[in-house]
mmCIF file with all atom_site columns, C-alpha atoms and ligand atoms in Angstrom:
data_model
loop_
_atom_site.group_PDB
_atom_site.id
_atom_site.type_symbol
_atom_site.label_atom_id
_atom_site.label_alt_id
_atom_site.label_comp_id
_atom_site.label_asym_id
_atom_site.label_entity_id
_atom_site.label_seq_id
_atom_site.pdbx_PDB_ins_code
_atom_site.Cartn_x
_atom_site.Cartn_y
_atom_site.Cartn_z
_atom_site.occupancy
_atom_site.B_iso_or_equiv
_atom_site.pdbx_formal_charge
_atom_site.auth_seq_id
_atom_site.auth_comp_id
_atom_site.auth_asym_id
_atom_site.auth_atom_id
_atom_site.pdbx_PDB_model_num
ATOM   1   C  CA  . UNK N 1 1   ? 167.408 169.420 109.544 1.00 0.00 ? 1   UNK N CA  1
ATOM   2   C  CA  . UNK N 1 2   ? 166.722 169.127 113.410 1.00 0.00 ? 2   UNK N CA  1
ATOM   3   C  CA  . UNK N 1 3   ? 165.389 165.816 114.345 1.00 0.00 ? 3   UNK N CA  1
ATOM   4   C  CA  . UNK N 1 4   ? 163.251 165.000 117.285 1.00 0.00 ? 4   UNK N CA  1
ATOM   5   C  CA  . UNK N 1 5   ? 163.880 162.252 119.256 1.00 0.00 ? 5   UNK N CA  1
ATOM   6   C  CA  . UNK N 1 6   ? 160.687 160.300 121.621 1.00 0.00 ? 6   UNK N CA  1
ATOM   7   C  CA  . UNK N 1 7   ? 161.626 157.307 123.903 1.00 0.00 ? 7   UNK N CA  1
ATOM   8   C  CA  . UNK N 1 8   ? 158.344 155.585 124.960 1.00 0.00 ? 8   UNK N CA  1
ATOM   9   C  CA  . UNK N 1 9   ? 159.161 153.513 127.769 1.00 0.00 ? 9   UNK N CA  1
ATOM   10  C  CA  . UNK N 1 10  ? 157.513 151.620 131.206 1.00 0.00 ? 10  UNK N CA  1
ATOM   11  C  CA  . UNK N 1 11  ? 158.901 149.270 132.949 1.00 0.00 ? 11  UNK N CA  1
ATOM   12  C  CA  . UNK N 1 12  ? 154.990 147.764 133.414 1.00 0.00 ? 12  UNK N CA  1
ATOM   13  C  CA  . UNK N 1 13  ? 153.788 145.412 130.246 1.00 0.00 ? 13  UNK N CA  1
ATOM   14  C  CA  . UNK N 1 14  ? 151.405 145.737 128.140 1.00 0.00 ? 14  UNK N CA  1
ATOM   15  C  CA  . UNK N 1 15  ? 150.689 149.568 128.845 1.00 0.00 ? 15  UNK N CA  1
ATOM   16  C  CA  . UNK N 1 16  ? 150.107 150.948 125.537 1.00 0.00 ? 16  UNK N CA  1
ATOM   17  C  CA  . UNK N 1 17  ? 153.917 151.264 124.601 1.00 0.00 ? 17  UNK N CA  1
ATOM   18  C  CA  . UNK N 1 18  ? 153.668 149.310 121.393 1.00 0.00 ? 18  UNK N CA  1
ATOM   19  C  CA  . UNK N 1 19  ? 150.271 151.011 120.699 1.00 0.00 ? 19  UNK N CA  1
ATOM   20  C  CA  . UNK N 1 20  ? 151.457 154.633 121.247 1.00 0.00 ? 20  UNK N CA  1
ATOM   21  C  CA  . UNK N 1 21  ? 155.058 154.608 119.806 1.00 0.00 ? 21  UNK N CA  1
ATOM   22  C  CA  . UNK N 1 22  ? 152.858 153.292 116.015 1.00 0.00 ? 22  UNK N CA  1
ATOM   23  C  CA  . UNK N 1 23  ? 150.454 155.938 115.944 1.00 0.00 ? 23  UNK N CA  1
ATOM   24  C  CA  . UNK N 1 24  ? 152.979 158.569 116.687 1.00 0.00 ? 24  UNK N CA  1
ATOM   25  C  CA  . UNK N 1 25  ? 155.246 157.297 113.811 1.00 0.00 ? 25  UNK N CA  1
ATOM   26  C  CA  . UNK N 1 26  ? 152.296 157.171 111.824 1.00 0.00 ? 26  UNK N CA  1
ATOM   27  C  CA  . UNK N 1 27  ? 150.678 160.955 113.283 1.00 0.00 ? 27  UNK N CA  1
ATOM   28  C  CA  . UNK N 1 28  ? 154.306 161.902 112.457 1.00 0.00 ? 28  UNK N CA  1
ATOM   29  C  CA  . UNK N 1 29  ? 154.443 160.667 108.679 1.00 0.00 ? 29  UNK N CA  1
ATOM   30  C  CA  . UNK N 1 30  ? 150.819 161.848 108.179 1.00 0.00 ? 30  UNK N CA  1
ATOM   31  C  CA  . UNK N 1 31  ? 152.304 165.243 108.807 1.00 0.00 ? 31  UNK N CA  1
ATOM   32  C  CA  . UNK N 1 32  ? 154.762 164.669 106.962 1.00 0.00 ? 32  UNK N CA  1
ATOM   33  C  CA  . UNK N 1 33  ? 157.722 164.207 108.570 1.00 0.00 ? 33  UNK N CA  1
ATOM   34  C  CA  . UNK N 1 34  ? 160.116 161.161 107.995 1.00 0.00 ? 34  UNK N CA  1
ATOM   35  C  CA  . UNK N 1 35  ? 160.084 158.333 111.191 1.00 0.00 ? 35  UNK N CA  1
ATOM   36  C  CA  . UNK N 1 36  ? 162.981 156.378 112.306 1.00 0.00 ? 36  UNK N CA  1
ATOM   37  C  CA  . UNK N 1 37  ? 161.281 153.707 114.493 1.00 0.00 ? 37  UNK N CA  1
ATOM   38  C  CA  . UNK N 1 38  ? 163.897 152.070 116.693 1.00 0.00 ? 38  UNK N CA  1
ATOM   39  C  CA  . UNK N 1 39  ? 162.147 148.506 118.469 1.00 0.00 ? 39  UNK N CA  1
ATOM   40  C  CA  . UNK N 1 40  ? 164.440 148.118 121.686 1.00 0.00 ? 40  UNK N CA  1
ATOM   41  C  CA  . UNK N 1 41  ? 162.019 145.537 122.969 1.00 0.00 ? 41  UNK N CA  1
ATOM   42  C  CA  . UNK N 1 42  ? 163.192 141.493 122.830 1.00 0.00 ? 42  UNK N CA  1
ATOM   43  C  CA  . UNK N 1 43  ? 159.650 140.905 122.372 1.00 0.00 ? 43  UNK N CA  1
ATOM   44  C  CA  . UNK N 1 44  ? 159.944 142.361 118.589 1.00 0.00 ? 44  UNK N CA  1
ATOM   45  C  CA  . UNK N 1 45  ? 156.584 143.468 118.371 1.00 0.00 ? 45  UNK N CA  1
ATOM   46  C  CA  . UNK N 1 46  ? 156.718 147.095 117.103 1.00 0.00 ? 46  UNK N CA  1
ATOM   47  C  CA  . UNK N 1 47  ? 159.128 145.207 113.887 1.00 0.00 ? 47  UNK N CA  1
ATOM   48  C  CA  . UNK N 1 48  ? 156.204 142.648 113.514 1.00 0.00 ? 48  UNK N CA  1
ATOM   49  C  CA  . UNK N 1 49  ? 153.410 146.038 112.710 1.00 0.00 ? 49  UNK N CA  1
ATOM   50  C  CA  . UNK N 1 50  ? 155.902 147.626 110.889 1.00 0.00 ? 50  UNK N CA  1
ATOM   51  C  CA  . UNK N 1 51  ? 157.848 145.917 109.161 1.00 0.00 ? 51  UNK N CA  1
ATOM   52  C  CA  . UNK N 1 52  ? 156.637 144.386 105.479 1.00 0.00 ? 52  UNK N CA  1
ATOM   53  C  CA  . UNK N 1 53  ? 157.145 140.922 105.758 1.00 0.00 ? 53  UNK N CA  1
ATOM   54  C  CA  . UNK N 1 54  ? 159.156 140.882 102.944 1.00 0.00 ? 54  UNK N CA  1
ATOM   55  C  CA  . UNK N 1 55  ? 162.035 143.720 104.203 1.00 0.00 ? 55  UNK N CA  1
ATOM   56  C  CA  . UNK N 1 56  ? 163.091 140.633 106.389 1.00 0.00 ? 56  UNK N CA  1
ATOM   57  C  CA  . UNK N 1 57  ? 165.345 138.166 105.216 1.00 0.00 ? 57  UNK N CA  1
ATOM   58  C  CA  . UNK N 1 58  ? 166.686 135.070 107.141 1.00 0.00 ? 58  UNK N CA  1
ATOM   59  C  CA  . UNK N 1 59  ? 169.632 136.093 109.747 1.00 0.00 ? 59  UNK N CA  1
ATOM   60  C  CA  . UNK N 1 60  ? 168.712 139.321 108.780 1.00 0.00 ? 60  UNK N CA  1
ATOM   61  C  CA  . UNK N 1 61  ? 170.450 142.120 111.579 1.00 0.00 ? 61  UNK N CA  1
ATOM   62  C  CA  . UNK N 1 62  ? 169.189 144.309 113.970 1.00 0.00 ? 62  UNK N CA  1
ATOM   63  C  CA  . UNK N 1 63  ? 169.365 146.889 116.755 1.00 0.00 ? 63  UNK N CA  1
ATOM   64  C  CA  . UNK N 1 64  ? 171.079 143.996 118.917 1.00 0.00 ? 64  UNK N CA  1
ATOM   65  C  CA  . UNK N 1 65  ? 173.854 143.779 117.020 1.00 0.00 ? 65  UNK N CA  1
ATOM   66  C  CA  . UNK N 1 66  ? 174.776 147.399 117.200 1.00 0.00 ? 66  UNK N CA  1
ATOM   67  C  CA  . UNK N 1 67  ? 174.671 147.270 120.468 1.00 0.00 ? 67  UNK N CA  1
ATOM   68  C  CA  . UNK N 1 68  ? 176.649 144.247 121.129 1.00 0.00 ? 68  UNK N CA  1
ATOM   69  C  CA  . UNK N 1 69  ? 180.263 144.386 121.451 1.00 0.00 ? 69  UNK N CA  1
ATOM   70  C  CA  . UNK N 1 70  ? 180.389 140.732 120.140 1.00 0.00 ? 70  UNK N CA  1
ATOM   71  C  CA  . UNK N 1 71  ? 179.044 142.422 116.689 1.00 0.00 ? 71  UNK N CA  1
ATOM   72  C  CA  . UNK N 1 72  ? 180.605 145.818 114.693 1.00 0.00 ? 72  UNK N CA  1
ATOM   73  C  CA  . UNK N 1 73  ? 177.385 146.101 112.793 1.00 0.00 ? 73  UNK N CA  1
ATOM   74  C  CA  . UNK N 1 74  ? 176.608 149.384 111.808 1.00 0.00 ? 74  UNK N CA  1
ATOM   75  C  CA  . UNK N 1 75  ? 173.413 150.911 112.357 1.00 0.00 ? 75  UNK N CA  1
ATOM   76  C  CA  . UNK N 1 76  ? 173.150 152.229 108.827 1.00 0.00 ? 76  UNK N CA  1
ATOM   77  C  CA  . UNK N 1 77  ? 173.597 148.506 108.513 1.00 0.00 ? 77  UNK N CA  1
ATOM   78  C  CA  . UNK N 1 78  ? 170.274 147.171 109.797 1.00 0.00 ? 78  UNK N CA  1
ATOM   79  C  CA  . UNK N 1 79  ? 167.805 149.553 109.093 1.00 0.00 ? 79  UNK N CA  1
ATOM   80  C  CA  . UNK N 1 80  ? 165.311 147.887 106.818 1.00 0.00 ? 80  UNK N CA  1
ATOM   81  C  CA  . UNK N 1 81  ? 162.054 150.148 104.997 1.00 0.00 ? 81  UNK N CA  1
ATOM   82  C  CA  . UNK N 1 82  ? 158.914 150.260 106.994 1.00 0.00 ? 82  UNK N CA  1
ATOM   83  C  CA  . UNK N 1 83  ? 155.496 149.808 105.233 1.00 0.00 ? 83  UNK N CA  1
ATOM   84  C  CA  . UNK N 1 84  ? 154.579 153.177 104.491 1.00 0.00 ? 84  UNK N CA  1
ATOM   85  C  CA  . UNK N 1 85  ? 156.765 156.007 102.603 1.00 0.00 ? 85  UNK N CA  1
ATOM   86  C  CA  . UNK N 1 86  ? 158.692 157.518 104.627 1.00 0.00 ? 86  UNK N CA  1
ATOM   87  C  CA  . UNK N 1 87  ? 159.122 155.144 107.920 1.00 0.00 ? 87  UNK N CA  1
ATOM   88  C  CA  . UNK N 1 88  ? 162.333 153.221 108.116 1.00 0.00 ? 88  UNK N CA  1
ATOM   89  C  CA  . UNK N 1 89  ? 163.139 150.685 111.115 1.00 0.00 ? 89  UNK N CA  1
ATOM   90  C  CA  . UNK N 1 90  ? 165.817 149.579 113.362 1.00 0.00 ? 90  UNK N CA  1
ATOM   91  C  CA  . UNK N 1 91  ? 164.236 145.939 113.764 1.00 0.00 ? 91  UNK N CA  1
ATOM   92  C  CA  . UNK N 1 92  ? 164.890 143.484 116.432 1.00 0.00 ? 92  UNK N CA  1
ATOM   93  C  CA  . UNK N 1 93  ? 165.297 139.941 115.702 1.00 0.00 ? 93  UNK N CA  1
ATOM   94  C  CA  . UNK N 1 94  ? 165.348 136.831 116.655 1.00 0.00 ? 94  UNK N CA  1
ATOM   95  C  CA  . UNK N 1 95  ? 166.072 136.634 120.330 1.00 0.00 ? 95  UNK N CA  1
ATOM   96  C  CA  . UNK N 1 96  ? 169.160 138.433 120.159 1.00 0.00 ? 96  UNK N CA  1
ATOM   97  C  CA  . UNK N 1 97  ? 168.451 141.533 122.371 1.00 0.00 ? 97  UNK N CA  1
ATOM   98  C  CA  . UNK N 1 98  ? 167.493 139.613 125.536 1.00 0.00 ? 98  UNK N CA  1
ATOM   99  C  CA  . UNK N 1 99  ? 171.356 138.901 125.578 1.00 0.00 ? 99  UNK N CA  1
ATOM   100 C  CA  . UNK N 1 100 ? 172.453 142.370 124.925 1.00 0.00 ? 100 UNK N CA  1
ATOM   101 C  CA  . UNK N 1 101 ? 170.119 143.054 127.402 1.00 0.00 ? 101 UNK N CA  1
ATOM   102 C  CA  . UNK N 1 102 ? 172.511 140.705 130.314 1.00 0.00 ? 102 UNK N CA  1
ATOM   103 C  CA  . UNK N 1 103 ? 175.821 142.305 128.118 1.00 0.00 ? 103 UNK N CA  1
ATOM   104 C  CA  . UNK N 1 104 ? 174.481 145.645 128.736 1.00 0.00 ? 104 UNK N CA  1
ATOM   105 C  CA  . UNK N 1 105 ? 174.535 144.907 132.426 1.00 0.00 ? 105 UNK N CA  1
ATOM   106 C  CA  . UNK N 1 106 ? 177.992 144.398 132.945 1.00 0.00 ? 106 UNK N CA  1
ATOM   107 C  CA  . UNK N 1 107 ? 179.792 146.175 130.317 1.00 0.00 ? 107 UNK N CA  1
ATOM   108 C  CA  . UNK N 1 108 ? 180.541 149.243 132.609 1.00 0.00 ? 108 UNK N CA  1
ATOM   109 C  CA  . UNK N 1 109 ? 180.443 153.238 132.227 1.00 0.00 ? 109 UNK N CA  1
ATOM   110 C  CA  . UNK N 1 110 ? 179.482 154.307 129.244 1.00 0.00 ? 110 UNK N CA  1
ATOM   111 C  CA  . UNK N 1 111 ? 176.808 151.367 128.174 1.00 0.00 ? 111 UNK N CA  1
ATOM   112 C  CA  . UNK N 1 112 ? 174.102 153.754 128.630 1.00 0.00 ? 112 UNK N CA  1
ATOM   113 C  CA  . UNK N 1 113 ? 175.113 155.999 125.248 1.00 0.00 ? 113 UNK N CA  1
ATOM   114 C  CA  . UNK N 1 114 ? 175.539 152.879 122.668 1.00 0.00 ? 114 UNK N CA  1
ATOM   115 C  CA  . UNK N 1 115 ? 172.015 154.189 121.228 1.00 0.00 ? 115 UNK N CA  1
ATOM   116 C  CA  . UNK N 1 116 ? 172.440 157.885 121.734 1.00 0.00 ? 116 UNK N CA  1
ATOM   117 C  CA  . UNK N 1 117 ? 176.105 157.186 119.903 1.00 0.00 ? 117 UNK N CA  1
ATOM   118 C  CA  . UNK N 1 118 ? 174.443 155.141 117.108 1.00 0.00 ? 118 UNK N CA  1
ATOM   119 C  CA  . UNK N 1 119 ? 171.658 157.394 116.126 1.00 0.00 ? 119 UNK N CA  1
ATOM   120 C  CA  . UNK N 1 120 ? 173.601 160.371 115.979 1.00 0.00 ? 120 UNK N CA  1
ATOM   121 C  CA  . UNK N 1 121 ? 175.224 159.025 112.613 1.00 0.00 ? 121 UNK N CA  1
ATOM   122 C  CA  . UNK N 1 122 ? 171.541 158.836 111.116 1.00 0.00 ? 122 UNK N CA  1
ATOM   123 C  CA  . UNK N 1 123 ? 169.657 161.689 112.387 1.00 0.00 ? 123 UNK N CA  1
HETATM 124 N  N1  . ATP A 2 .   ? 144.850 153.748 124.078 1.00 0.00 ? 1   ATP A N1  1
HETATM 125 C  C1  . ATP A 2 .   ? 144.452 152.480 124.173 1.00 0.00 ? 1   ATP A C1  1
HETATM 126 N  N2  . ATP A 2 .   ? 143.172 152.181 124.413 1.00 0.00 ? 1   ATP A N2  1
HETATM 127 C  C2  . ATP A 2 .   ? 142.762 150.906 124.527 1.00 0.00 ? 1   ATP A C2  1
HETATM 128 N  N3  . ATP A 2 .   ? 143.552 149.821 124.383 1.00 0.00 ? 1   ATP A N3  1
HETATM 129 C  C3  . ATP A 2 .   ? 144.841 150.067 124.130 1.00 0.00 ? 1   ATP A C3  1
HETATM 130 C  C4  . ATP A 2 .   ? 145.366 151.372 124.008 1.00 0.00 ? 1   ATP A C4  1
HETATM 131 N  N4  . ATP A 2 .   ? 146.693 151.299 123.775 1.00 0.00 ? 1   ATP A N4  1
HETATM 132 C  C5  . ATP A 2 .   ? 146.984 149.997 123.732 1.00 0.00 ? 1   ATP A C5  1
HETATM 133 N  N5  . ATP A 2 .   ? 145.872 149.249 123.933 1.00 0.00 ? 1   ATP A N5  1
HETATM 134 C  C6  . ATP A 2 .   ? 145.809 147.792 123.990 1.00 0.00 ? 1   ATP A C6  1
HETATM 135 O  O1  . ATP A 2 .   ? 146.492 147.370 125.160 1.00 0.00 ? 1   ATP A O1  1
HETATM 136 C  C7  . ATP A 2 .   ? 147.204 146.168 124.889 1.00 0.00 ? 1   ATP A C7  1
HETATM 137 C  C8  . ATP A 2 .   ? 148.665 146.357 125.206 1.00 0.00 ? 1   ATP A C8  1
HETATM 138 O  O2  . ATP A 2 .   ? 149.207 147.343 124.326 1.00 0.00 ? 1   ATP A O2  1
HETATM 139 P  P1  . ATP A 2 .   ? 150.707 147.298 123.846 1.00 0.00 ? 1   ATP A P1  1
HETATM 140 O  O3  . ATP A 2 .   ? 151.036 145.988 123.267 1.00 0.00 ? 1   ATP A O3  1
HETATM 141 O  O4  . ATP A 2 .   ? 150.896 148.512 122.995 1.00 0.00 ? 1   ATP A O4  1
HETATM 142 O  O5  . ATP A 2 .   ? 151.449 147.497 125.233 1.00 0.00 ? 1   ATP A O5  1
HETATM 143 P  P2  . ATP A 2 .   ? 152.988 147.373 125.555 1.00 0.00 ? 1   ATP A P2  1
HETATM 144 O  O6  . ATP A 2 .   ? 153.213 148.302 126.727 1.00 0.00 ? 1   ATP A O6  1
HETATM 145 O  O7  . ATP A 2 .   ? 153.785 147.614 124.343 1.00 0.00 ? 1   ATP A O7  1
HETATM 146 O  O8  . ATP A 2 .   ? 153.081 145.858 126.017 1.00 0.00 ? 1   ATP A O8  1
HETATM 147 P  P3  . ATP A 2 .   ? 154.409 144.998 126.284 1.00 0.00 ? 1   ATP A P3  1
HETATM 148 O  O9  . ATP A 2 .   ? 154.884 145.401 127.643 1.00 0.00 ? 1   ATP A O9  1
HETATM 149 O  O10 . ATP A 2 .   ? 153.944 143.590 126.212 1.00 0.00 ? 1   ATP A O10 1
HETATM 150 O  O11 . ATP A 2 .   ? 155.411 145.363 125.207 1.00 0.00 ? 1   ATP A O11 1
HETATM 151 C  C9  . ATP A 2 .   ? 146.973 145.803 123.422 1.00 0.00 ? 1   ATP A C9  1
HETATM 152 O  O12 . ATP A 2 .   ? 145.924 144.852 123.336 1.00 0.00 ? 1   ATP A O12 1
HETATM 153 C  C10 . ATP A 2 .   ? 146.535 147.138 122.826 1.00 0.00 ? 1   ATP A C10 1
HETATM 154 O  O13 . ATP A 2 .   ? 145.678 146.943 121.716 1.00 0.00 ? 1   ATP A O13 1
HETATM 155 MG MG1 . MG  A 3 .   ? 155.223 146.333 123.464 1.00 0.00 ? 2   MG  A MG1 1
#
């Protein structure tokens, strides 16, 4: 099964990213297809519209610790069930990413494919 993959990103806030990256998971599960929404945004709001609140737990994990070398998480790991059949999420929590984010900076060639490597296993 090929799967398709979207990045919807601007360095500007408050743009529409949020907004546009939920109705094309949910355009895409309308039609049928099954959504892997990953939120690579500190801010965590993409996990807070869909995520149940429930799928959550305390200390629960998330896309910043598979991208962290202080963390061997898996991504199969942290993907949690969205709130409609067929959407699953790679949440961010807590306030973890913003320091992946300053990791990221200085961990050298090859940062850039952590995701790309990660989502291969699960697509
Ligand atoms: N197509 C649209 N038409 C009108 N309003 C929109 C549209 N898309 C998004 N908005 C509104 O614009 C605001 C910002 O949207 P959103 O949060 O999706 O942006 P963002 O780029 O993800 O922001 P941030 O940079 O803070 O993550 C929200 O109030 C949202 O409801
Ligand atoms: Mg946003």
């Amino acid at each position: 099964m090929t799967a398709l993959v979207l990045a919807v990103c601007n360095q500007k806030g408050g743009v529409g990213k949020t907004t546009t990256t939920f109705h094309l998971a949910r355009a895409a599960i309308t039609d049928g297809l099954r959504v892997l929404v990953v939120d690579a945004d500190p801010q965590g709001d993409l996990t807070s519209v869909t995520v149940g609140e429930d799928s959550l737990i305390e200390g629960q994990v998330g896309l910043a610790d598979v991208l962290s070398d202080r963390s061997d998480e898996h991504i199969r790991d942290v993907i949690v069930p969205g709130i409609w059949p067929g959407l699953d999420v790679v949440p961010t929590t807590g306030d973890a990413l913003e320091g992946v984010n300053n990791e990221l900076v200085i961990a050298g060639a090859g940062r850039e494919q952590r995701l790309h490597t990660a989502l291969a296993d699960v697509i």
